[in-house]
Amino acid sequence: MDPHICGVSKLFFTFFFLSTSIAATLPHKPLSSSSTSGQISSNSVLVALLDSHYTELAELVEKALLLQTLEEAVGKHNITIFAPRNEALERDLDPDFKRFLLEPRNLKSLQTLLMFHVLPRRIASHHWPVHKSGSTKHNTLTNDFVHLTTKTSGQKAIDSAEIVRPDDVIRPDGLIHGIERLLIPRSVQEDFNRRRSLRSISAVLPQGAPEVDPRTHRLKKPAAPVPVGSPPVLPIYDAMAPGPSLAPAPAPGPGGPRHHFDGESQVKDFIHTLLHYGGYNEMADILVNLTSLATEMGRLVSEGYVLTVLAPNDEAMAKLTTDQLSEPGAPEQIVYYHIIPEYQTEESMYNAVRRFGKVNYDTLRLPHKVTAQEADGSVKFGTGDGSAYLFDPDIYTDGRISVQGIDGVLFPLEDTQTVTKPAPAVKKVTKPRRGKLMEVACRMLGTVGQDSHFSTCQ
């Protein structure tokens, strides 16, 4: 017996317990009662495979539980094994495909792939067809076919793999050829593709039921795709949070998870600009500490919306009373009224009021608008005692967010409902209307002077 047999792997020992002559030399390991097949010689091609430099293939054979199948094949006839080099199974193989082969549920695919590399007959290198004679077809242990060919350069090949070590291991019951890559049967490739497709399908998020238009009772057509960088489809009020201090709902547009706009960084930049500019610490404190409006504004800008902030300075914020700030949601409502869902600069607003006199800008405090007009060469917002002037223009302008400093806090005008006093009801007595038959009867009685006896004829 060869001296290196004592150093073989666990796989080598597992195979050798089939032989009673070798089993005595093994450590105290119980023999399986199911191993009743013929004995395998230590000079077998299977022993050589387990003790060869094709260690990756040997490990796959062990994991695929193919020892008994190969033992039966060797007992019936000579075999030819095409063994891929270790690099082909360790580094060159697709990691997803290797993971697929090693999953327990795909054991049959692994067995099919390995037996595809074994031919139930002895084919040495001198049995290869010459180049001019074409290719020869041979059955594998899986009843599939492989084609042996010889290229014009004289290089031998099996299907698409070249023989890099012909007749690498020669034994009485078979031989081993080293090949450059793994041979993959069509059935295994199709099974892998099918599993991969199912995995990609299962990763798709479930979609809700189709929406029905209540006016036409037909399915609503999906919205057209929005080009990158274009404004959002929904109005800004649909993307806002349903209540104060809540994150906005997602709106279809160029932003969102694709992050075409980095609204969070832009909001952080303009708040830092307010602090460095000086005189607007109260406004920054409300946005960041007292509310979550800074986060909400960042989400809106990320979704593709633009905003103009009319920021009251610290002197104006100091005039707010406790009653004005004590109501639930009051800080948010005040700030909402100072945010215009448009991108306006000092120049654009001044040109607008110069041209149109008064301009009403929408605010995020729906449905209230803020009125702007020209005054003393500047822009004045609001009317009466609650007005504010554009005091520090263009504190921050980056194309998405514009911050304009004002010297007062704006409040919307309360809707005054005029109550009209209803006119007093006048009772009107209407004379009952007589029918045609009664009119004819009264006319006949009048001719004989008897109509005065009947009240209906008077």
GROMACS .gro file of C-alpha atoms in nm:
model
  458
    1MET     CA    1   0.000   0.000   0.000
    2ASP     CA    2   0.124   0.350  -0.080
    3PRO     CA    3   0.276   0.532   0.220
    4HIS     CA    4   0.066   0.845   0.171
    5ILE     CA    5  -0.266   0.668   0.225
    6CYS     CA    6  -0.252   0.731   0.599
    7GLY     CA    7  -0.271   1.108   0.540
    8VAL     CA    8  -0.582   1.122   0.325
    9SER     CA    9  -0.887   1.331   0.408
   10LYS     CA   10  -1.204   1.225   0.580
   11LEU     CA   11  -1.354   1.159   0.239
   12PHE     CA   12  -1.072   0.915   0.167
   13PHE     CA   13  -1.142   0.724   0.491
   14THR     CA   14  -1.515   0.720   0.422
   15PHE     CA   15  -1.456   0.557   0.088
   16PHE     CA   16  -1.205   0.307   0.219
   17PHE     CA   17  -1.424   0.151   0.482
   18LEU     CA   18  -1.590  -0.036   0.193
   19SER     CA   19  -1.278  -0.248   0.174
   20THR     CA   20  -1.232  -0.494   0.459
   21SER     CA   21  -0.860  -0.518   0.401
   22ILE     CA   22  -0.811  -0.141   0.456
   23ALA     CA   23  -1.072  -0.101   0.730
   24ALA     CA   24  -0.845  -0.268   0.983
   25THR     CA   25  -0.587   0.011   0.951
   26LEU     CA   26  -0.841   0.291   1.019
   27PRO     CA   27  -0.903   0.448   1.362
   28HIS     CA   28  -1.175   0.294   1.574
   29LYS     CA   29  -1.468   0.388   1.355
   30PRO     CA   30  -1.779   0.173   1.325
   31LEU     CA   31  -1.860   0.034   0.984
   32SER     CA   32  -2.196   0.106   0.827
   33SER     CA   33  -2.416  -0.195   0.776
   34SER     CA   34  -2.533  -0.053   0.442
   35SER     CA   35  -2.187  -0.077   0.285
   36THR     CA   36  -2.220  -0.420   0.132
   37SER     CA   37  -2.085  -0.345  -0.217
   38GLY     CA   38  -1.770  -0.487  -0.370
   39GLN     CA   39  -1.429  -0.400  -0.240
   40ILE     CA   40  -1.231  -0.116  -0.397
   41SER     CA   41  -0.861  -0.152  -0.450
   42SER     CA   42  -0.622   0.106  -0.317
   43ASN     CA   43  -0.506   0.148  -0.677
   44SER     CA   44  -0.855   0.254  -0.792
   45VAL     CA   45  -0.912   0.572  -0.988
   46LEU     CA   46  -1.155   0.685  -0.716
   47VAL     CA   47  -0.883   0.659  -0.452
   48ALA     CA   48  -0.655   0.855  -0.681
   49LEU     CA   49  -0.920   1.126  -0.726
   50LEU     CA   50  -0.967   1.164  -0.351
   51ASP     CA   51  -0.591   1.188  -0.299
   52SER     CA   52  -0.514   1.406  -0.605
   53HIS     CA   53  -0.461   1.780  -0.643
   54TYR     CA   54  -0.826   1.817  -0.756
   55THR     CA   55  -0.934   1.889  -0.398
   56GLU     CA   56  -1.227   2.117  -0.487
   57LEU     CA   57  -1.386   1.849  -0.704
   58ALA     CA   58  -1.328   1.587  -0.434
   59GLU     CA   59  -1.508   1.801  -0.177
   60LEU     CA   60  -1.803   1.847  -0.411
   61VAL     CA   61  -1.821   1.470  -0.463
   62GLU     CA   62  -1.835   1.422  -0.087
   63LYS     CA   63  -2.108   1.687  -0.043
   64ALA     CA   64  -2.312   1.539  -0.328
   65LEU     CA   65  -2.312   1.189  -0.163
   66LEU     CA   66  -2.189   1.028  -0.485
   67LEU     CA   67  -1.933   0.782  -0.342
   68GLN     CA   68  -2.163   0.481  -0.366
   69THR     CA   69  -2.277   0.573  -0.718
   70LEU     CA   70  -1.920   0.607  -0.842
   71GLU     CA   71  -1.824   0.284  -0.664
   72GLU     CA   72  -2.097   0.097  -0.851
   73ALA     CA   73  -1.982   0.251  -1.181
   74VAL     CA   74  -1.623   0.144  -1.120
   75GLY     CA   75  -1.740  -0.208  -1.030
   76LYS     CA   76  -1.917  -0.244  -1.367
   77HIS     CA   77  -1.672  -0.088  -1.612
   78ASN     CA   78  -1.381   0.148  -1.653
   79ILE     CA   79  -1.462   0.520  -1.616
   80THR     CA   80  -1.312   0.845  -1.742
   81ILE     CA   81  -1.325   1.149  -1.513
   82PHE     CA   82  -1.284   1.504  -1.644
   83ALA     CA   83  -1.165   1.701  -1.340
   84PRO     CA   84  -1.176   2.085  -1.346
   85ARG     CA   85  -0.874   2.253  -1.192
   86ASN     CA   86  -0.919   2.405  -0.846
   87GLU     CA   87  -0.909   2.761  -0.981
   88ALA     CA   88  -1.210   2.691  -1.200
   89LEU     CA   89  -1.418   2.591  -0.897
   90GLU     CA   90  -1.275   2.833  -0.645
   91ARG     CA   91  -1.220   3.167  -0.822
   92ASP     CA   92  -1.359   3.146  -1.175
   93LEU     CA   93  -1.703   3.011  -1.081
   94ASP     CA   94  -1.994   3.254  -1.042
   95PRO     CA   95  -2.053   3.298  -0.665
   96ASP     CA   96  -2.431   3.287  -0.711
   97PHE     CA   97  -2.405   2.965  -0.908
   98LYS     CA   98  -2.174   2.808  -0.651
   99ARG     CA   99  -2.413   2.910  -0.373
  100PHE     CA  100  -2.695   2.753  -0.574
  101LEU     CA  101  -2.507   2.424  -0.603
  102LEU     CA  102  -2.430   2.404  -0.230
  103GLU     CA  103  -2.785   2.464  -0.114
  104PRO     CA  104  -2.935   2.140   0.028
  105ARG     CA  105  -3.251   2.170  -0.182
  106ASN     CA  106  -3.039   2.168  -0.500
  107LEU     CA  107  -2.861   1.841  -0.423
  108LYS     CA  108  -2.994   1.674  -0.738
  109SER     CA  109  -2.857   1.955  -0.955
  110LEU     CA  110  -2.514   1.916  -0.792
  111GLN     CA  111  -2.521   1.539  -0.850
  112THR     CA  112  -2.623   1.589  -1.213
  113LEU     CA  113  -2.341   1.837  -1.269
  114LEU     CA  114  -2.074   1.610  -1.118
  115MET     CA  115  -2.186   1.293  -1.299
  116PHE     CA  116  -2.181   1.498  -1.621
  117HIS     CA  117  -1.798   1.489  -1.584
  118VAL     CA  118  -1.783   1.106  -1.571
  119LEU     CA  119  -1.799   0.876  -1.877
  120PRO     CA  120  -1.877   0.505  -1.822
  121ARG     CA  121  -1.590   0.395  -2.047
  122ARG     CA  122  -1.214   0.434  -2.073
  123ILE     CA  123  -1.105   0.708  -2.313
  124ALA     CA  124  -0.735   0.786  -2.316
  125SER     CA  125  -0.576   1.077  -2.499
  126HIS     CA  126  -0.486   0.859  -2.797
  127HIS     CA  127  -0.857   0.772  -2.837
  128TRP     CA  128  -0.939   1.137  -2.921
  129PRO     CA  129  -1.069   1.201  -3.272
  130VAL     CA  130  -0.834   1.382  -3.508
  131HIS     CA  131  -0.923   1.728  -3.633
  132LYS     CA  132  -1.037   1.620  -3.979
  133SER     CA  133  -1.271   1.348  -3.851
  134GLY     CA  134  -1.486   1.595  -3.657
  135SER     CA  135  -1.617   1.516  -3.309
  136THR     CA  136  -1.731   1.205  -3.129
  137LYS     CA  137  -2.032   1.188  -2.897
  138HIS     CA  138  -2.025   0.996  -2.568
  139ASN     CA  139  -2.277   0.927  -2.296
  140THR     CA  140  -2.216   1.044  -1.938
  141LEU     CA  141  -2.343   0.891  -1.615
  142THR     CA  142  -2.642   1.125  -1.640
  143ASN     CA  143  -2.735   0.990  -1.987
  144ASP     CA  144  -2.642   1.327  -2.137
  145PHE     CA  145  -2.397   1.367  -2.425
  146VAL     CA  146  -2.057   1.532  -2.446
  147HIS     CA  147  -1.854   1.590  -2.760
  148LEU     CA  148  -1.483   1.523  -2.787
  149THR     CA  149  -1.303   1.735  -3.046
  150THR     CA  150  -0.953   1.826  -3.156
  151LYS     CA  151  -0.881   2.183  -3.265
  152THR     CA  152  -0.664   2.283  -3.560
  153SER     CA  153  -0.384   2.362  -3.315
  154GLY     CA  154  -0.396   2.003  -3.191
  155GLN     CA  155  -0.555   2.103  -2.857
  156LYS     CA  156  -0.800   1.842  -2.730
  157ALA     CA  157  -1.134   1.959  -2.588
  158ILE     CA  158  -1.456   1.829  -2.439
  159ASP     CA  159  -1.746   2.053  -2.533
  160SER     CA  160  -1.622   2.407  -2.455
  161ALA     CA  161  -1.347   2.306  -2.209
  162GLU     CA  162  -0.990   2.238  -2.318
  163ILE     CA  163  -0.792   1.945  -2.183
  164VAL     CA  164  -0.504   2.101  -1.991
  165ARG     CA  165  -0.368   1.782  -1.831
  166PRO     CA  166  -0.440   1.481  -2.055
  167ASP     CA  167  -0.397   1.140  -1.890
  168ASP     CA  168  -0.316   1.312  -1.561
  169VAL     CA  169  -0.405   1.006  -1.351
  170ILE     CA  170  -0.402   0.654  -1.496
  171ARG     CA  171  -0.532   0.353  -1.303
  172PRO     CA  172  -0.644   0.003  -1.405
  173ASP     CA  173  -1.014   0.086  -1.362
  174GLY     CA  174  -1.009   0.437  -1.516
  175LEU     CA  175  -0.823   0.758  -1.574
  176ILE     CA  176  -0.854   1.132  -1.505
  177HIS     CA  177  -0.810   1.420  -1.750
  178GLY     CA  178  -0.760   1.771  -1.616
  179ILE     CA  179  -0.980   2.034  -1.785
  180GLU     CA  180  -0.970   2.414  -1.767
  181ARG     CA  181  -1.328   2.484  -1.665
  182LEU     CA  182  -1.642   2.330  -1.524
  183LEU     CA  183  -1.886   2.157  -1.758
  184ILE     CA  184  -2.244   2.266  -1.693
  185PRO     CA  185  -2.529   2.057  -1.839
  186ARG     CA  186  -2.826   2.236  -1.986
  187SER     CA  187  -3.068   2.101  -1.724
  188VAL     CA  188  -2.862   2.242  -1.437
  189GLN     CA  189  -2.827   2.579  -1.610
  190GLU     CA  190  -3.203   2.598  -1.667
  191ASP     CA  191  -3.272   2.505  -1.304
  192PHE     CA  192  -3.037   2.781  -1.187
  193ASN     CA  193  -3.199   3.038  -1.415
  194ARG     CA  194  -3.543   2.935  -1.296
  195ARG     CA  195  -3.445   2.969  -0.931
  196ARG     CA  196  -3.285   3.306  -0.995
  197SER     CA  197  -3.595   3.433  -1.175
  198LEU     CA  198  -3.821   3.322  -0.890
  199ARG     CA  199  -3.594   3.496  -0.641
  200SER     CA  200  -3.609   3.821  -0.836
  201ILE     CA  201  -3.987   3.795  -0.865
  202SER     CA  202  -4.028   3.731  -0.492
  203ALA     CA  203  -3.824   4.045  -0.418
  204VAL     CA  204  -4.080   4.268  -0.591
  205LEU     CA  205  -4.288   4.461  -0.340
  206PRO     CA  206  -4.661   4.378  -0.352
  207GLN     CA  207  -4.877   4.638  -0.519
  208GLY     CA  208  -5.221   4.749  -0.413
  209ALA     CA  209  -5.543   4.688  -0.594
  210PRO     CA  210  -5.601   4.898  -0.907
  211GLU     CA  211  -5.784   5.223  -0.850
  212VAL     CA  212  -6.120   5.285  -1.014
  213ASP     CA  213  -6.225   5.629  -1.128
  214PRO     CA  214  -6.563   5.692  -0.956
  215ARG     CA  215  -6.678   5.917  -1.239
  216THR     CA  216  -6.618   5.676  -1.528
  217HIS     CA  217  -6.613   5.346  -1.331
  218ARG     CA  218  -6.300   5.250  -1.522
  219LEU     CA  219  -5.949   5.170  -1.408
  220LYS     CA  220  -5.729   5.471  -1.365
  221LYS     CA  221  -5.441   5.478  -1.609
  222PRO     CA  222  -5.093   5.485  -1.455
  223ALA     CA  223  -4.923   5.821  -1.456
  224ALA     CA  224  -4.670   5.890  -1.726
  225PRO     CA  225  -4.305   5.859  -1.621
  226VAL     CA  226  -4.154   6.180  -1.490
  227PRO     CA  227  -3.822   6.285  -1.652
  228VAL     CA  228  -3.531   6.329  -1.417
  229GLY     CA  229  -3.505   6.683  -1.286
  230SER     CA  230  -3.858   6.789  -1.375
  231PRO     CA  231  -4.099   6.934  -1.116
  232PRO     CA  232  -4.318   6.690  -0.919
  233VAL     CA  233  -4.653   6.586  -1.057
  234LEU     CA  234  -4.856   6.637  -0.740
  235PRO     CA  235  -4.911   6.979  -0.586
  236ILE     CA  236  -4.703   7.053  -0.280
  237TYR     CA  237  -5.004   7.026  -0.048
  238ASP     CA  238  -5.045   6.658  -0.138
  239ALA     CA  239  -4.682   6.594  -0.044
  240MET     CA  240  -4.701   6.774   0.289
  241ALA     CA  241  -4.757   6.598   0.616
  242PRO     CA  242  -5.120   6.550   0.724
  243GLY     CA  243  -5.045   6.738   1.046
  244PRO     CA  244  -4.774   6.949   1.209
  245SER     CA  245  -4.437   6.797   1.295
  246LEU     CA  246  -4.485   6.489   1.078
  247ALA     CA  247  -4.278   6.370   0.786
  248PRO     CA  248  -4.433   6.441   0.445
  249ALA     CA  249  -4.598   6.171   0.242
  250PRO     CA  250  -4.406   6.049  -0.063
  251ALA     CA  251  -4.499   6.219  -0.388
  252PRO     CA  252  -4.411   6.106  -0.740
  253GLY     CA  253  -4.133   6.317  -0.874
  254PRO     CA  254  -3.765   6.327  -0.953
  255GLY     CA  255  -3.661   6.303  -0.589
  256GLY     CA  256  -3.744   6.045  -0.326
  257PRO     CA  257  -3.530   5.731  -0.296
  258ARG     CA  258  -3.334   5.821  -0.611
  259HIS     CA  259  -3.202   6.137  -0.438
  260HIS     CA  260  -3.176   6.357  -0.746
  261PHE     CA  261  -3.211   6.646  -0.497
  262ASP     CA  262  -3.040   6.648  -0.160
  263GLY     CA  263  -3.299   6.848   0.033
  264GLU     CA  264  -3.164   6.759   0.377
  265SER     CA  265  -2.823   6.910   0.300
  266GLN     CA  266  -2.978   7.221   0.143
  267VAL     CA  267  -3.198   7.286   0.448
  268LYS     CA  268  -2.899   7.237   0.676
  269ASP     CA  269  -2.701   7.483   0.468
  270PHE     CA  270  -2.966   7.756   0.479
  271ILE     CA  271  -3.012   7.717   0.857
  272HIS     CA  272  -2.635   7.751   0.904
  273THR     CA  273  -2.649   8.059   0.682
  274LEU     CA  274  -2.922   8.210   0.904
  275LEU     CA  275  -2.709   8.153   1.213
  276HIS     CA  276  -2.394   8.297   1.057
  277TYR     CA  277  -2.586   8.592   0.910
  278GLY     CA  278  -2.702   8.689   1.255
  279GLY     CA  279  -3.035   8.818   1.383
  280TYR     CA  280  -3.240   8.509   1.288
  281ASN     CA  281  -3.165   8.269   1.573
  282GLU     CA  282  -3.529   8.248   1.684
  283MET     CA  283  -3.644   8.137   1.339
  284ALA     CA  284  -3.370   7.872   1.322
  285ASP     CA  285  -3.461   7.753   1.672
  286ILE     CA  286  -3.826   7.704   1.575
  287LEU     CA  287  -3.730   7.509   1.260
  288VAL     CA  288  -3.486   7.275   1.432
  289ASN     CA  289  -3.571   7.247   1.802
  290LEU     CA  290  -3.934   7.343   1.861
  291THR     CA  291  -4.069   7.162   1.552
  292SER     CA  292  -3.959   6.911   1.290
  293LEU     CA  293  -4.022   7.157   1.007
  294ALA     CA  294  -3.658   7.147   0.900
  295THR     CA  295  -3.690   6.774   0.831
  296GLU     CA  296  -4.020   6.825   0.651
  297MET     CA  297  -3.871   7.098   0.432
  298GLY     CA  298  -3.578   6.870   0.349
  299ARG     CA  299  -3.815   6.594   0.239
  300LEU     CA  300  -4.012   6.833   0.023
  301VAL     CA  301  -3.700   6.966  -0.150
  302SER     CA  302  -3.577   6.608  -0.201
  303GLU     CA  303  -3.904   6.534  -0.379
  304GLY     CA  304  -3.833   6.817  -0.622
  305TYR     CA  305  -4.033   7.104  -0.472
  306VAL     CA  306  -3.901   7.460  -0.435
  307LEU     CA  307  -3.960   7.689  -0.137
  308THR     CA  308  -3.924   8.057  -0.047
  309VAL     CA  309  -3.898   8.130   0.325
  310LEU     CA  310  -3.998   8.472   0.459
  311ALA     CA  311  -3.789   8.469   0.778
  312PRO     CA  312  -3.883   8.717   1.054
  313ASN     CA  313  -3.582   8.853   1.241
  314ASP     CA  314  -3.527   8.816   1.614
  315GLU     CA  315  -3.680   9.156   1.698
  316ALA     CA  316  -4.002   9.060   1.523
  317MET     CA  317  -4.013   8.716   1.688
  318ALA     CA  318  -3.966   8.877   2.031
  319LYS     CA  319  -4.295   9.061   1.989
  320LEU     CA  320  -4.494   8.737   1.981
  321THR     CA  321  -4.708   8.690   2.289
  322THR     CA  322  -4.744   8.378   2.498
  323ASP     CA  323  -5.103   8.333   2.381
  324GLN     CA  324  -4.989   8.330   2.018
  325LEU     CA  325  -4.742   8.047   2.083
  326SER     CA  326  -4.926   7.845   2.350
  327GLU     CA  327  -5.191   7.686   2.129
  328PRO     CA  328  -5.111   7.337   1.996
  329GLY     CA  329  -4.943   7.358   1.657
  330ALA     CA  330  -4.913   7.736   1.670
  331PRO     CA  331  -4.539   7.752   1.581
  332GLU     CA  332  -4.595   7.528   1.281
  333GLN     CA  333  -4.891   7.733   1.157
  334ILE     CA  334  -4.692   8.055   1.191
  335VAL     CA  335  -4.400   7.916   0.992
  336TYR     CA  336  -4.631   7.760   0.730
  337TYR     CA  337  -4.772   8.106   0.660
  338HIS     CA  338  -4.416   8.231   0.596
  339ILE     CA  339  -4.330   7.961   0.337
  340ILE     CA  340  -4.422   8.021  -0.029
  341PRO     CA  341  -4.421   7.710  -0.254
  342GLU     CA  342  -4.237   7.900  -0.528
  343TYR     CA  343  -3.878   8.003  -0.586
  344GLN     CA  344  -3.870   8.382  -0.553
  345THR     CA  345  -3.580   8.619  -0.510
  346GLU     CA  346  -3.581   8.984  -0.407
  347GLU     CA  347  -3.553   9.087  -0.772
  348SER     CA  348  -3.837   8.865  -0.897
  349MET     CA  349  -4.077   8.977  -0.622
  350TYR     CA  350  -3.992   9.344  -0.663
  351ASN     CA  351  -4.042   9.325  -1.040
  352ALA     CA  352  -4.377   9.153  -0.985
  353VAL     CA  353  -4.513   9.416  -0.746
  354ARG     CA  354  -4.381   9.697  -0.967
  355ARG     CA  355  -4.566   9.555  -1.264
  356PHE     CA  356  -4.891   9.431  -1.106
  357GLY     CA  357  -4.922   9.651  -0.797
  358LYS     CA  358  -5.036   9.374  -0.560
  359VAL     CA  359  -4.943   9.008  -0.582
  360ASN     CA  360  -5.099   8.729  -0.377
  361TYR     CA  361  -4.859   8.443  -0.308
  362ASP     CA  362  -4.980   8.101  -0.197
  363THR     CA  363  -4.848   7.975   0.135
  364LEU     CA  364  -4.820   7.631   0.290
  365ARG     CA  365  -5.094   7.735   0.530
  366LEU     CA  366  -5.374   7.651   0.294
  367PRO     CA  367  -5.589   7.837   0.187
  368HIS     CA  368  -5.437   8.159   0.319
  369LYS     CA  369  -5.233   8.377   0.087
  370VAL     CA  370  -4.984   8.650   0.165
  371THR     CA  371  -5.017   8.983  -0.015
  372ALA     CA  372  -4.710   9.164  -0.148
  373GLN     CA  373  -4.692   9.519  -0.278
  374GLU     CA  374  -4.435   9.789  -0.345
  375ALA     CA  375  -4.358  10.034  -0.065
  376ASP     CA  376  -4.069  10.277  -0.031
  377GLY     CA  377  -3.862  10.105  -0.298
  378SER     CA  378  -3.898   9.764  -0.133
  379VAL     CA  379  -4.156   9.486  -0.101
  380LYS     CA  380  -4.410   9.498   0.178
  381PHE     CA  381  -4.602   9.186   0.287
  382GLY     CA  382  -4.940   9.194   0.453
  383THR     CA  383  -5.164   9.494   0.516
  384GLY     CA  384  -5.221   9.738   0.800
  385ASP     CA  385  -5.048   9.696   1.133
  386GLY     CA  386  -4.959   9.333   1.056
  387SER     CA  387  -4.737   9.416   0.759
  388ALA     CA  388  -4.365   9.346   0.725
  389TYR     CA  389  -4.098   9.482   0.493
  390LEU     CA  390  -3.837   9.288   0.301
  391PHE     CA  391  -3.551   9.382   0.530
  392ASP     CA  392  -3.260   9.143   0.441
  393PRO     CA  393  -3.298   9.027   0.078
  394ASP     CA  394  -3.150   8.704  -0.059
  395ILE     CA  395  -2.997   8.570   0.262
  396TYR     CA  396  -2.982   8.226   0.097
  397THR     CA  397  -3.055   8.135  -0.267
  398ASP     CA  398  -2.945   7.804  -0.416
  399GLY     CA  399  -3.205   7.743  -0.685
  400ARG     CA  400  -3.426   7.526  -0.465
  401ILE     CA  401  -3.460   7.725  -0.140
  402SER     CA  402  -3.477   8.103  -0.111
  403VAL     CA  403  -3.462   8.281   0.226
  404GLN     CA  404  -3.576   8.644   0.250
  405GLY     CA  405  -3.548   8.833   0.580
  406ILE     CA  406  -3.847   9.042   0.692
  407ASP     CA  407  -3.892   9.271   0.991
  408GLY     CA  408  -4.227   9.144   1.115
  409VAL     CA  409  -4.430   8.832   1.181
  410LEU     CA  410  -4.718   8.784   0.936
  411PHE     CA  411  -5.064   8.658   1.029
  412PRO     CA  412  -5.349   8.584   0.786
  413LEU     CA  413  -5.655   8.806   0.796
  414GLU     CA  414  -5.944   8.638   0.970
  415ASP     CA  415  -6.244   8.580   0.748
  416THR     CA  416  -6.521   8.808   0.868
  417GLN     CA  417  -6.861   8.683   0.789
  418THR     CA  418  -7.130   8.952   0.753
  419VAL     CA  419  -7.456   8.843   0.903
  420THR     CA  420  -7.755   8.998   0.721
  421LYS     CA  421  -8.077   9.046   0.921
  422PRO     CA  422  -8.367   8.875   0.746
  423ALA     CA  423  -8.666   9.093   0.651
  424PRO     CA  424  -8.984   9.042   0.860
  425ALA     CA  425  -9.230   8.804   0.708
  426VAL     CA  426  -9.549   8.967   0.583
  427LYS     CA  427  -9.857   8.754   0.587
  428LYS     CA  428 -10.033   8.779   0.257
  429VAL     CA  429 -10.389   8.658   0.219
  430THR     CA  430 -10.465   8.533  -0.126
  431LYS     CA  431 -10.809   8.505  -0.262
  432PRO     CA  432 -10.891   8.149  -0.357
  433ARG     CA  433 -10.900   8.092  -0.725
  434ARG     CA  434 -11.227   7.977  -0.881
  435GLY     CA  435 -11.239   7.703  -1.137
  436LYS     CA  436 -11.380   7.733  -1.487
  437LEU     CA  437 -11.702   7.549  -1.399
  438MET     CA  438 -11.769   7.785  -1.104
  439GLU     CA  439 -11.710   8.093  -1.321
  440VAL     CA  440 -11.966   7.970  -1.575
  441ALA     CA  441 -12.221   7.904  -1.299
  442CYS     CA  442 -12.179   8.251  -1.148
  443ARG     CA  443 -12.219   8.411  -1.486
  444MET     CA  444 -12.547   8.228  -1.541
  445LEU     CA  445 -12.673   8.322  -1.192
  446GLY     CA  446 -12.577   8.685  -1.255
  447THR     CA  447 -12.807   8.702  -1.553
  448VAL     CA  448 -13.104   8.613  -1.335
  449GLY     CA  449 -12.989   8.824  -1.039
  450GLN     CA  450 -12.923   8.530  -0.804
  451ASP     CA  451 -12.538   8.548  -0.779
  452SER     CA  452 -12.550   8.756  -0.462
  453HIS     CA  453 -12.683   8.454  -0.271
  454PHE     CA  454 -12.358   8.266  -0.320
  455SER     CA  455 -12.036   8.382  -0.145
  456THR     CA  456 -11.814   8.220  -0.403
  457CYS     CA  457 -11.961   8.436  -0.678
  458GLN     CA  458 -11.883   8.765  -0.494
   0.00000   0.00000   0.00000
